[in-house]
Coordinates of C-alpha atoms in Angstrom, one line a residue:
Chain A
D1 CA -41.6 -35.1 19.6
A2 CA -43.1 -36.0 22.9
K3 CA -46.0 -39.0 22.6
T4 CA -49.0 -38.9 24.3
T5 CA -51.5 -41.5 25.8
Q6 CA -55.4 -40.7 26.0
P7 CA -57.9 -42.7 26.6
N8 CA -59.8 -43.9 23.3
S9 CA -63.4 -42.5 24.6
M10 CA -65.1 -41.3 28.1
E11 CA -68.9 -40.9 28.8
S12 CA -70.2 -38.3 31.1
N13 CA -73.5 -37.1 32.1
E14 CA -74.7 -33.5 31.2
E15 CA -74.2 -31.1 34.1
E16 CA -71.6 -33.5 35.8
P17 CA -67.9 -32.5 35.7
V18 CA -65.4 -34.4 33.3
H19 CA -61.5 -34.9 33.4
L20 CA -60.1 -36.0 30.5
P21 CA -56.2 -37.6 31.1
C22 CA -53.2 -37.4 29.3
N23 CA -50.1 -39.1 29.8
H24 CA -46.9 -37.4 28.3
S25 CA -44.1 -38.9 30.0
T26 CA -41.5 -37.9 27.8
I27 CA -42.1 -34.3 27.3
S28 CA -39.4 -32.0 26.9
G29 CA -38.9 -29.3 29.3
T30 CA -39.6 -26.5 26.8
D31 CA -42.9 -27.8 25.8
Y32 CA -46.2 -26.5 26.7
I33 CA -49.1 -28.8 27.0
H34 CA -51.7 -27.7 24.5
W35 CA -55.2 -28.9 24.3
Y36 CA -57.6 -29.2 21.5
R37 CA -61.0 -30.2 20.7
Q38 CA -62.6 -31.4 17.4
L39 CA -66.9 -31.4 17.4
P40 CA -68.5 -33.5 14.7
S41 CA -67.6 -32.5 11.3
Q42 CA -66.0 -29.1 12.1
G43 CA -62.2 -28.0 12.4
P44 CA -60.1 -28.6 15.5
E45 CA -60.8 -25.8 18.1
Y46 CA -58.0 -24.2 20.5
V47 CA -59.2 -25.0 24.2
I48 CA -56.4 -24.2 26.6
H49 CA -52.5 -24.6 27.2
G50 CA -50.5 -24.3 30.1
L51 CA -46.5 -25.0 31.1
T52 CA -46.1 -25.8 34.9
S53 CA -49.2 -24.1 37.1
N54 CA -52.6 -24.9 36.5
V55 CA -54.6 -22.8 34.1
N56 CA -58.2 -21.7 33.7
N57 CA -60.2 -19.9 30.9
R58 CA -63.6 -19.8 30.3
M59 CA -64.0 -23.2 28.3
A60 CA -62.0 -25.5 30.8
S61 CA -59.2 -26.0 33.2
L62 CA -56.0 -27.4 33.2
A63 CA -54.4 -29.5 35.9
I64 CA -50.7 -30.2 35.1
A65 CA -48.9 -32.9 37.1
E66 CA -45.9 -31.4 39.4
D67 CA -43.6 -33.4 37.4
R68 CA -45.1 -32.7 33.9
K69 CA -45.7 -36.3 33.0
S70 CA -49.3 -35.5 32.9
S71 CA -52.3 -33.4 33.0
T72 CA -55.9 -33.7 33.1
L73 CA -58.4 -31.4 31.3
I74 CA -61.1 -30.6 33.1
L75 CA -64.9 -29.4 31.5
H76 CA -66.6 -28.3 35.0
R77 CA -70.4 -28.9 33.6
A78 CA -70.3 -30.9 30.6
T79 CA -73.1 -30.0 27.9
L80 CA -74.1 -31.8 24.9
R81 CA -72.0 -29.6 23.0
D82 CA -69.0 -30.4 24.8
A83 CA -69.3 -34.1 22.7
A84 CA -66.1 -34.2 20.8
V85 CA -62.8 -35.5 20.1
Y86 CA -60.3 -34.2 22.6
Y87 CA -56.2 -33.8 21.9
C88 CA -53.4 -33.3 24.2
I89 CA -50.5 -31.9 22.4
P90 CA -47.2 -31.4 23.6
H91 CA -45.9 -28.2 21.7
P92 CA -42.6 -26.3 22.2
I93 CA -42.3 -23.0 23.4
Y94 CA -39.9 -21.6 20.9
N95 CA -41.8 -22.5 18.1
Q96 CA -45.2 -21.3 19.3
G97 CA -46.1 -20.8 15.3
G98 CA -45.4 -24.4 14.4
K99 CA -46.8 -27.6 13.3
L100 CA -49.2 -29.3 15.7
I101 CA -48.8 -33.4 16.2
F102 CA -52.2 -35.0 16.8
G103 CA -52.5 -38.3 18.2
Q104 CA -55.6 -40.1 18.5
G105 CA -57.2 -38.3 21.2
T106 CA -60.2 -39.1 23.7
E107 CA -63.6 -39.1 22.0
L108 CA -66.2 -37.7 24.7
S109 CA -69.8 -38.4 24.7
V110 CA -72.4 -36.6 26.9
K111 CA -75.6 -38.2 28.0
P112 CA -78.9 -36.1 28.5
Chain B
N1 CA -64.3 -11.5 11.4
A2 CA -64.7 -14.3 9.4
G3 CA -61.7 -16.3 10.6
V4 CA -60.1 -18.8 8.7
T5 CA -62.1 -19.8 5.6
Q6 CA -61.9 -22.5 2.8
T7 CA -63.2 -22.9 -0.6
P8 CA -64.6 -25.5 -1.6
K9 CA -66.4 -27.2 1.1
F10 CA -66.7 -30.6 -1.1
Q11 CA -65.1 -31.7 -4.2
V12 CA -65.0 -35.1 -5.8
L13 CA -62.0 -35.6 -8.6
K14 CA -61.0 -38.3 -10.9
T15 CA -58.0 -39.9 -10.7
G16 CA -55.1 -37.8 -12.5
Q17 CA -57.3 -34.4 -12.5
S18 CA -56.0 -31.6 -10.8
M19 CA -57.6 -29.0 -8.3
T20 CA -56.5 -26.1 -5.7
L21 CA -57.7 -25.8 -2.6
Q22 CA -58.4 -22.1 -1.2
C23 CA -57.5 -20.9 2.1
A24 CA -58.0 -17.1 3.3
Q25 CA -57.7 -15.9 7.0
D26 CA -58.3 -11.7 8.1
M27 CA -56.8 -12.3 10.9
N28 CA -53.2 -10.8 10.2
H29 CA -51.6 -13.9 10.9
N30 CA -48.4 -14.8 9.9
S31 CA -47.9 -18.1 9.7
M32 CA -50.2 -20.6 7.9
Y33 CA -50.9 -24.6 7.7
W34 CA -52.6 -27.0 5.2
Y35 CA -53.1 -30.4 7.4
R36 CA -55.2 -33.6 6.0
Q37 CA -57.1 -35.9 8.1
D38 CA -58.1 -39.3 7.2
P39 CA -61.2 -41.2 9.0
G40 CA -60.7 -42.2 12.5
M41 CA -57.3 -40.2 12.5
G42 CA -55.6 -37.4 13.8
L43 CA -54.5 -34.4 11.3
R44 CA -51.2 -34.3 9.7
L45 CA -49.3 -31.7 8.7
I46 CA -49.1 -31.3 4.9
Y47 CA -47.0 -27.8 4.1
Y48 CA -46.9 -25.0 6.3
S49 CA -46.0 -21.4 5.8
A50 CA -44.1 -19.5 8.6
S51 CA -44.5 -16.1 6.8
E52 CA -45.4 -14.6 3.8
G53 CA -43.0 -15.8 0.8
T54 CA -41.9 -18.8 2.6
T55 CA -43.2 -22.3 2.7
D56 CA -42.1 -25.6 4.1
K57 CA -42.7 -29.5 4.2
G58 CA -44.6 -30.9 6.7
E59 CA -45.1 -34.6 7.7
V60 CA -46.8 -35.8 4.3
P61 CA -46.2 -33.2 1.6
N62 CA -45.9 -35.8 -1.3
G63 CA -48.5 -35.2 -4.3
Y64 CA -49.3 -31.6 -2.8
N65 CA -47.9 -27.8 -3.7
V66 CA -48.7 -24.8 -2.3
S67 CA -48.5 -21.1 -2.5
R68 CA -48.4 -18.3 -0.2
L69 CA -50.0 -15.6 -2.3
N70 CA -50.0 -13.0 0.1
K71 CA -50.4 -12.9 3.9
R72 CA -54.1 -13.8 3.8
E73 CA -54.4 -16.7 1.2
F74 CA -52.6 -19.9 1.2
S75 CA -53.6 -22.2 -1.4
L76 CA -52.8 -26.2 -1.8
R77 CA -52.7 -27.7 -5.2
L78 CA -52.8 -31.4 -6.1
E79 CA -51.4 -32.0 -9.8
S80 CA -52.4 -35.4 -10.1
A81 CA -55.1 -36.6 -7.6
A82 CA -54.6 -39.9 -6.4
P83 CA -57.5 -41.8 -4.3
S84 CA -55.2 -42.2 -1.5
Q85 CA -55.8 -38.3 -1.5
T86 CA -59.4 -39.0 -0.4
S87 CA -59.2 -37.0 2.7
V88 CA -60.5 -33.6 5.1
Y89 CA -58.2 -31.0 4.2
F90 CA -57.7 -28.4 7.3
C91 CA -56.3 -25.2 6.8
A92 CA -55.0 -23.3 10.0
S93 CA -53.6 -19.9 10.6
S94 CA -51.6 -18.6 13.8
P95 CA -49.9 -16.6 16.0
P96 CA -50.3 -18.5 19.1
P97 CA -51.5 -19.6 21.7
G98 CA -53.6 -21.7 19.5
Q99 CA -54.1 -22.6 15.8
Y100 CA -57.4 -21.6 14.0
F101 CA -58.5 -24.0 12.1
G102 CA -61.0 -23.5 8.6
P103 CA -64.4 -25.6 8.4
G104 CA -62.4 -28.2 6.3
T105 CA -62.7 -29.3 2.5
R106 CA -64.1 -32.7 2.1
L107 CA -62.0 -34.6 -1.3
T108 CA -63.1 -37.8 -2.7
V109 CA -60.8 -38.9 -5.5
T110 CA -62.5 -41.9 -7.9

């Protein structure tokens, strides 16, 4: 299983962009990079995933380094509701329904 | 769709008592999972079920049993609760790309 390194915590101001980094230097060539977030007192929520190309959806954007050893989750305009713990999780392509391995994640706080 | 539902939301047990945590999903997903989350930690997989009729151990299965009753329901049983099982328990279901999580059950064992 690939190991990930994320900052323990980050701060942002409301309505400003946020860039959440993740280092996954031991990632396998068959792993997607998944991002989940967990709001206070709730279960985790899927945010986005990608393999090699940058990805966008209604929640966020995912920028993946060319060597795939790191990625960045981008929230374009942070809101108070985005305050959560964000997890970066490499996950095998062939086992898309399999277990997720959660690390410590990054706790994002958003200031009004 | 209700998504993934879990009952109960909160539970306090005495050491040695047994209980079953219930999970149901209405999204017709094949795979279901049970995770636990201890304070300040990420989630750890207890058991999972890739499809109806199959179950497999995850990272921390000791002290737990599971039943995949049908495609919708996946229950987690603590036969003899211990204080080390005090945690928040999350059920999830998939297919991909994401896993969909329930709201959790907060269990305290005294």
